[in-house]
Amino acid sequence: MENNELKVPRHVSIIMDGNGRWATRQGKQRLEGHFAGVESVRKCATAAARAGVEYLSLYAFSEENWGRPMEEVEGLMSLMMRCMKNELPTFMDNNIKFKVLGNYSRLSVALKAGIKALENATASNTGMTLVVMLSYSGKWDILEAARKLASDASAGKIRPEDISMDDFGARLVTNGMPDPDLIIRTSGESRLSNYFLWQAAYSEFLFTDVLWPEFGEKEFMEALEVYSRRDRRYGKV
Ligand code: FPP
């Protein structure tokens, strides 16, 4: 899609990193960094929807993050719960459809109900889809897909030799979504940290030193400009 010469990616994904360091530098508790991070989510979701991005996915909590101190995990889960209750106006004002993908078996009953309510309330919005990756990891996603395929094969529904890339992709939680065109990671770390291992095969990467609570509309639009100048060849010449 074109927007004032800008080549707008269909799917932008963000590894939101640096909340803890931002808080520590301000002499605040780590959780306050996550609270500030919600404001960046709001700013980037609004900017992305306005720019014509179709999918914005956010790595909000990895399977590995369950290993953080209990106080931080509980704080993050209650922050998520609060977001499910408070963010409806932002999504309705910007015609955003909301979705959460990840390992639901580890989420509380109350959080699952909050997610379902927000997904249902925004289901008929027709603009951008905001996808929060929660209790997610790339290896978990691939393993689950392999298990489903193995189970389909042993039930005689599919022959192992017939399994295609599309059959595999259809069993990942991102089924139906385009692969991310652009993956942004904030806070100066240059790694994928068990994120979209399958889906990132041909993604463009952008690593920035800016900490997530300081990443707003200006930084998001600059990232789209950088993407716009990239030459994507998908292994061809
Ligand atoms: C990484 O920073 C960030 C997280 C683990 C949590 C991200 C969550 C939010 C921004 C809040 C809510 C999000 C949504 C979608 C409603 P870090 O804590 O690893 O930072 P550090 O590396 O500086 O310690």
Tab-separated table of C-alpha atoms and ligand atoms in Angstrom:
chain	number	residue	atom	x	y	z
A	1	MET	CA	0.000	0.000	0.000
A	2	GLU	CA	1.350	3.482	-0.865
A	3	ASN	CA	1.085	6.449	1.485
A	4	ASN	CA	2.845	9.669	0.359
A	5	GLU	CA	5.609	7.644	-1.338
A	6	LEU	CA	5.919	5.498	1.806
A	7	LYS	CA	5.932	1.735	1.160
A	8	VAL	CA	3.739	0.704	4.077
A	9	PRO	CA	4.417	-2.821	5.410
A	10	ARG	CA	1.330	-5.038	5.756
A	11	HIS	CA	2.553	-6.498	9.040
A	12	VAL	CA	4.825	-4.734	11.536
A	13	SER	CA	5.914	-6.555	14.659
A	14	ILE	CA	7.637	-5.090	17.700
A	15	ILE	CA	9.755	-6.696	20.400
A	16	MET	CA	9.042	-4.127	23.112
A	17	ASP	CA	12.192	-4.091	25.201
A	18	GLY	CA	13.766	-1.777	27.777
A	19	ASN	CA	10.896	-1.063	30.183
A	20	GLY	CA	12.897	-2.289	33.187
A	21	ARG	CA	16.029	-0.285	32.295
A	22	TRP	CA	13.942	2.828	31.629
A	23	ALA	CA	12.364	2.548	35.090
A	24	THR	CA	15.661	1.839	36.862
A	25	ARG	CA	17.293	4.868	35.224
A	26	GLN	CA	14.463	7.009	36.575
A	27	GLY	CA	14.835	5.541	40.058
A	28	LYS	CA	11.460	3.792	39.694
A	29	GLN	CA	10.235	0.220	40.186
A	30	ARG	CA	10.437	-2.028	37.067
A	31	LEU	CA	6.648	-2.262	36.924
A	32	GLU	CA	6.457	1.489	36.357
A	33	GLY	CA	8.433	0.891	33.168
A	34	HIS	CA	5.718	-1.520	32.017
A	35	PHE	CA	3.011	1.036	32.887
A	36	ALA	CA	4.865	3.595	30.755
A	37	GLY	CA	5.146	0.943	28.020
A	38	VAL	CA	1.356	0.828	27.687
A	39	GLU	CA	1.413	4.475	26.584
A	40	SER	CA	3.893	3.532	23.813
A	41	VAL	CA	1.559	0.695	22.757
A	42	ARG	CA	-1.272	3.214	22.439
A	43	LYS	CA	0.857	5.682	20.437
A	44	CYS	CA	2.257	3.056	18.055
A	45	ALA	CA	-1.107	1.332	17.517
A	46	THR	CA	-2.718	4.653	16.642
A	47	ALA	CA	0.152	5.666	14.318
A	48	ALA	CA	0.206	2.248	12.625
A	49	ALA	CA	-3.562	2.249	12.043
A	50	ARG	CA	-3.362	5.756	10.588
A	51	ALA	CA	-0.463	4.795	8.294
A	52	GLY	CA	-2.422	1.891	6.797
A	53	VAL	CA	-0.582	-1.026	8.435
A	54	GLU	CA	-2.880	-4.095	8.361
A	55	TYR	CA	-1.378	-6.008	11.301
A	56	LEU	CA	0.641	-4.729	14.246
A	57	SER	CA	1.857	-7.535	16.491
A	58	LEU	CA	3.554	-6.953	19.837
A	59	TYR	CA	5.710	-9.384	21.820
A	60	ALA	CA	4.249	-8.600	25.244
A	61	PHE	CA	5.212	-11.660	27.307
A	62	SER	CA	7.298	-14.672	26.338
A	63	GLU	CA	6.994	-18.213	27.661
A	64	GLU	CA	10.372	-17.536	29.323
A	65	ASN	CA	9.023	-14.401	31.074
A	66	TRP	CA	7.059	-16.685	33.459
A	67	GLY	CA	10.457	-17.233	35.111
A	68	ARG	CA	10.691	-13.592	36.277
A	69	PRO	CA	10.132	-12.786	39.981
A	70	MET	CA	6.541	-13.530	41.008
A	71	GLU	CA	5.877	-9.894	41.865
A	72	GLU	CA	6.767	-8.741	38.331
A	73	VAL	CA	4.792	-11.557	36.649
A	74	GLU	CA	1.712	-10.812	38.746
A	75	GLY	CA	2.125	-7.075	38.128
A	76	LEU	CA	2.334	-7.638	34.365
A	77	MET	CA	-0.723	-9.921	34.351
A	78	SER	CA	-2.799	-7.424	36.325
A	79	LEU	CA	-1.594	-4.672	33.952
A	80	MET	CA	-2.820	-6.803	31.018
A	81	MET	CA	-6.154	-7.282	32.778
A	82	ARG	CA	-6.459	-3.520	33.286
A	83	CYS	CA	-5.677	-2.935	29.598
A	84	MET	CA	-8.477	-5.341	28.576
A	85	LYS	CA	-10.879	-3.192	30.584
A	86	ASN	CA	-9.547	0.279	29.671
A	87	GLU	CA	-8.413	0.172	26.052
A	88	LEU	CA	-11.768	-0.365	24.317
A	89	PRO	CA	-12.226	3.371	23.482
A	90	THR	CA	-8.739	3.528	21.856
A	91	PHE	CA	-9.600	0.552	19.662
A	92	MET	CA	-13.093	1.759	18.753
A	93	ASP	CA	-11.863	5.303	17.951
A	94	ASN	CA	-9.220	3.874	15.614
A	95	ASN	CA	-11.315	1.027	14.094
A	96	ILE	CA	-8.812	-1.525	15.465
A	97	LYS	CA	-9.574	-5.221	15.810
A	98	PHE	CA	-7.884	-6.753	18.883
A	99	LYS	CA	-6.481	-10.274	19.254
A	100	VAL	CA	-4.296	-12.151	21.717
A	101	LEU	CA	-2.236	-15.158	20.573
A	102	GLY	CA	-0.061	-17.469	22.652
A	103	ASN	CA	-0.243	-20.287	25.161
A	104	TYR	CA	-3.669	-19.669	26.695
A	105	SER	CA	-3.310	-22.682	29.004
A	106	ARG	CA	-1.041	-20.631	31.272
A	107	LEU	CA	-3.381	-17.598	31.564
A	108	SER	CA	-5.836	-17.099	34.423
A	109	VAL	CA	-9.557	-17.669	33.866
A	110	ALA	CA	-10.225	-13.961	34.568
A	111	LEU	CA	-7.620	-12.770	32.044
A	112	LYS	CA	-8.921	-15.193	29.394
A	113	ALA	CA	-12.433	-13.794	29.949
A	114	GLY	CA	-11.141	-10.195	29.717
A	115	ILE	CA	-9.329	-10.985	26.459
A	116	LYS	CA	-12.401	-12.684	24.956
A	117	ALA	CA	-14.595	-9.713	25.889
A	118	LEU	CA	-12.232	-7.211	24.205
A	119	GLU	CA	-11.810	-9.456	21.146
A	120	ASN	CA	-15.581	-9.770	20.798
A	121	ALA	CA	-16.189	-6.050	21.318
A	122	THR	CA	-13.737	-5.147	18.523
A	123	ALA	CA	-14.510	-8.093	16.197
A	124	SER	CA	-16.474	-6.033	13.673
A	125	ASN	CA	-13.900	-3.259	13.394
A	126	THR	CA	-12.552	-3.211	9.845
A	127	GLY	CA	-9.214	-1.386	10.170
A	128	MET	CA	-5.901	-2.652	11.528
A	129	THR	CA	-5.632	-5.809	13.622
A	130	LEU	CA	-3.574	-5.392	16.791
A	131	VAL	CA	-2.187	-8.747	17.880
A	132	VAL	CA	-0.710	-9.111	21.351
A	133	MET	CA	1.609	-12.114	21.644
A	134	LEU	CA	1.143	-13.269	25.215
A	135	SER	CA	2.811	-16.286	26.822
A	136	TYR	CA	4.275	-16.896	23.374
A	137	SER	CA	7.510	-18.323	22.080
A	138	GLY	CA	8.546	-19.352	18.600
A	139	LYS	CA	9.754	-22.821	19.613
A	140	TRP	CA	6.506	-23.479	21.515
A	141	ASP	CA	4.484	-22.439	18.425
A	142	ILE	CA	6.523	-24.721	16.123
A	143	LEU	CA	6.326	-27.643	18.563
A	144	GLU	CA	2.534	-27.299	18.864
A	145	ALA	CA	2.215	-27.227	15.055
A	146	ALA	CA	4.392	-30.363	14.816
A	147	ARG	CA	2.214	-32.087	17.427
A	148	LYS	CA	-0.973	-31.221	15.508
A	149	LEU	CA	0.528	-32.518	12.263
A	150	ALA	CA	1.719	-35.712	13.954
A	151	SER	CA	-1.746	-36.239	15.379
A	152	ASP	CA	-3.395	-35.599	11.976
A	153	ALA	CA	-0.936	-38.005	10.348
A	154	SER	CA	-1.564	-40.760	12.880
A	155	ALA	CA	-5.317	-40.269	12.433
A	156	GLY	CA	-4.813	-40.750	8.683
A	157	LYS	CA	-5.931	-37.200	7.830
A	158	ILE	CA	-2.647	-36.261	6.145
A	159	ARG	CA	0.249	-38.265	4.723
A	160	PRO	CA	3.689	-37.204	6.093
A	161	GLU	CA	5.108	-36.951	2.558
A	162	ASP	CA	2.300	-34.553	1.569
A	163	ILE	CA	2.938	-32.030	4.375
A	164	SER	CA	3.636	-28.640	2.791
A	165	MET	CA	4.947	-25.325	4.131
A	166	ASP	CA	1.357	-24.061	4.004
A	167	ASP	CA	0.121	-27.073	6.028
A	168	PHE	CA	2.716	-26.238	8.679
A	169	GLY	CA	1.975	-22.485	8.665
A	170	ALA	CA	-1.746	-23.217	8.998
A	171	ARG	CA	-1.098	-24.904	12.353
A	172	LEU	CA	0.837	-21.989	13.854
A	173	VAL	CA	-1.062	-19.502	16.033
A	174	THR	CA	-0.518	-16.858	13.336
A	175	ASN	CA	-2.589	-18.840	10.802
A	176	GLY	CA	-4.319	-16.420	8.423
A	177	MET	CA	-1.921	-13.540	9.058
A	178	PRO	CA	0.796	-12.447	6.639
A	179	ASP	CA	4.359	-12.993	7.898
A	180	PRO	CA	5.879	-9.852	9.460
A	181	ASP	CA	7.450	-7.571	6.848
A	182	LEU	CA	9.266	-5.580	9.508
A	183	ILE	CA	10.352	-6.579	13.023
A	184	ILE	CA	11.467	-3.733	15.290
A	185	ARG	CA	13.333	-4.357	18.542
A	186	THR	CA	13.908	-1.512	20.968
A	187	SER	CA	16.547	-0.970	23.675
A	188	GLY	CA	19.741	-1.856	21.783
A	189	GLU	CA	19.435	-5.668	21.922
A	190	SER	CA	20.000	-7.389	18.560
A	191	ARG	CA	18.390	-10.788	18.922
A	192	LEU	CA	15.099	-12.553	18.239
A	193	SER	CA	14.691	-14.051	21.743
A	194	ASN	CA	12.539	-17.012	20.673
A	195	TYR	CA	9.993	-14.797	18.908
A	196	PHE	CA	8.647	-15.448	15.376
A	197	LEU	CA	11.168	-18.168	14.440
A	198	TRP	CA	9.146	-19.531	11.502
A	199	GLN	CA	7.360	-16.331	10.525
A	200	ALA	CA	10.522	-14.139	10.425
A	201	ALA	CA	12.165	-16.076	7.558
A	202	TYR	CA	12.159	-13.004	5.274
A	203	SER	CA	11.373	-10.182	7.684
A	204	GLU	CA	13.371	-6.977	7.635
A	205	PHE	CA	14.876	-6.178	11.050
A	206	LEU	CA	15.302	-2.809	12.668
A	207	PHE	CA	17.181	-2.528	15.941
A	208	THR	CA	17.061	0.781	17.775
A	209	ASP	CA	18.682	1.941	21.013
A	210	VAL	CA	15.510	3.765	22.076
A	211	LEU	CA	13.898	2.167	25.157
A	212	TRP	CA	10.282	1.055	24.672
A	213	PRO	CA	8.699	3.708	26.975
A	214	GLU	CA	10.398	6.369	24.812
A	215	PHE	CA	9.308	4.847	21.490
A	216	GLY	CA	6.362	6.855	20.173
A	217	GLU	CA	4.728	7.979	16.943
A	218	LYS	CA	7.839	9.794	15.648
A	219	GLU	CA	10.057	6.730	16.153
A	220	PHE	CA	7.402	4.430	14.610
A	221	MET	CA	7.068	6.580	11.490
A	222	GLU	CA	10.883	6.796	11.172
A	223	ALA	CA	10.979	2.979	11.266
A	224	LEU	CA	8.460	2.856	8.393
A	225	GLU	CA	10.686	5.238	6.425
A	226	VAL	CA	13.741	3.020	6.976
A	227	TYR	CA	11.678	0.008	5.847
A	228	SER	CA	10.548	1.921	2.783
A	229	ARG	CA	14.161	2.260	1.618
A	230	ARG	CA	14.993	-1.446	2.068
A	231	ASP	CA	15.364	-3.624	-1.007
A	232	ARG	CA	13.655	-6.984	-0.371
A	233	ARG	CA	14.785	-9.793	-2.665
A	234	TYR	CA	13.558	-12.952	-0.895
A	235	GLY	CA	16.699	-14.854	-1.890
A	236	LYS	CA	16.397	-13.797	-5.533
A	237	VAL	CA	18.499	-11.247	-7.432
B	1	FPP	C1	10.387	-5.948	28.054
B	1	FPP	O1	11.075	-5.020	28.854
B	1	FPP	C2	8.944	-5.780	28.204
B	1	FPP	C3	8.079	-6.695	28.711
B	1	FPP	C4	8.495	-8.034	29.192
B	1	FPP	C5	6.653	-6.414	28.869
B	1	FPP	C6	6.000	-5.605	27.795
B	1	FPP	C7	4.686	-5.175	28.274
B	1	FPP	C8	4.143	-3.962	28.103
B	1	FPP	C9	4.726	-2.887	27.299
B	1	FPP	C10	2.894	-3.663	28.813
B	1	FPP	C11	1.587	-3.970	28.250
B	1	FPP	C12	1.465	-4.385	26.859
B	1	FPP	C13	0.293	-4.486	26.196
B	1	FPP	C14	0.291	-5.035	24.827
B	1	FPP	C15	-0.991	-4.077	26.748
B	1	FPP	P1	12.025	-5.576	29.989
B	1	FPP	O2	11.264	-5.621	31.245
B	1	FPP	O3	12.632	-6.867	29.557
B	1	FPP	O4	13.122	-4.441	30.035
B	1	FPP	P2	14.635	-4.595	30.468
B	1	FPP	O5	15.295	-5.464	29.422
B	1	FPP	O6	15.140	-3.202	30.434
B	1	FPP	O7	14.663	-5.203	31.839
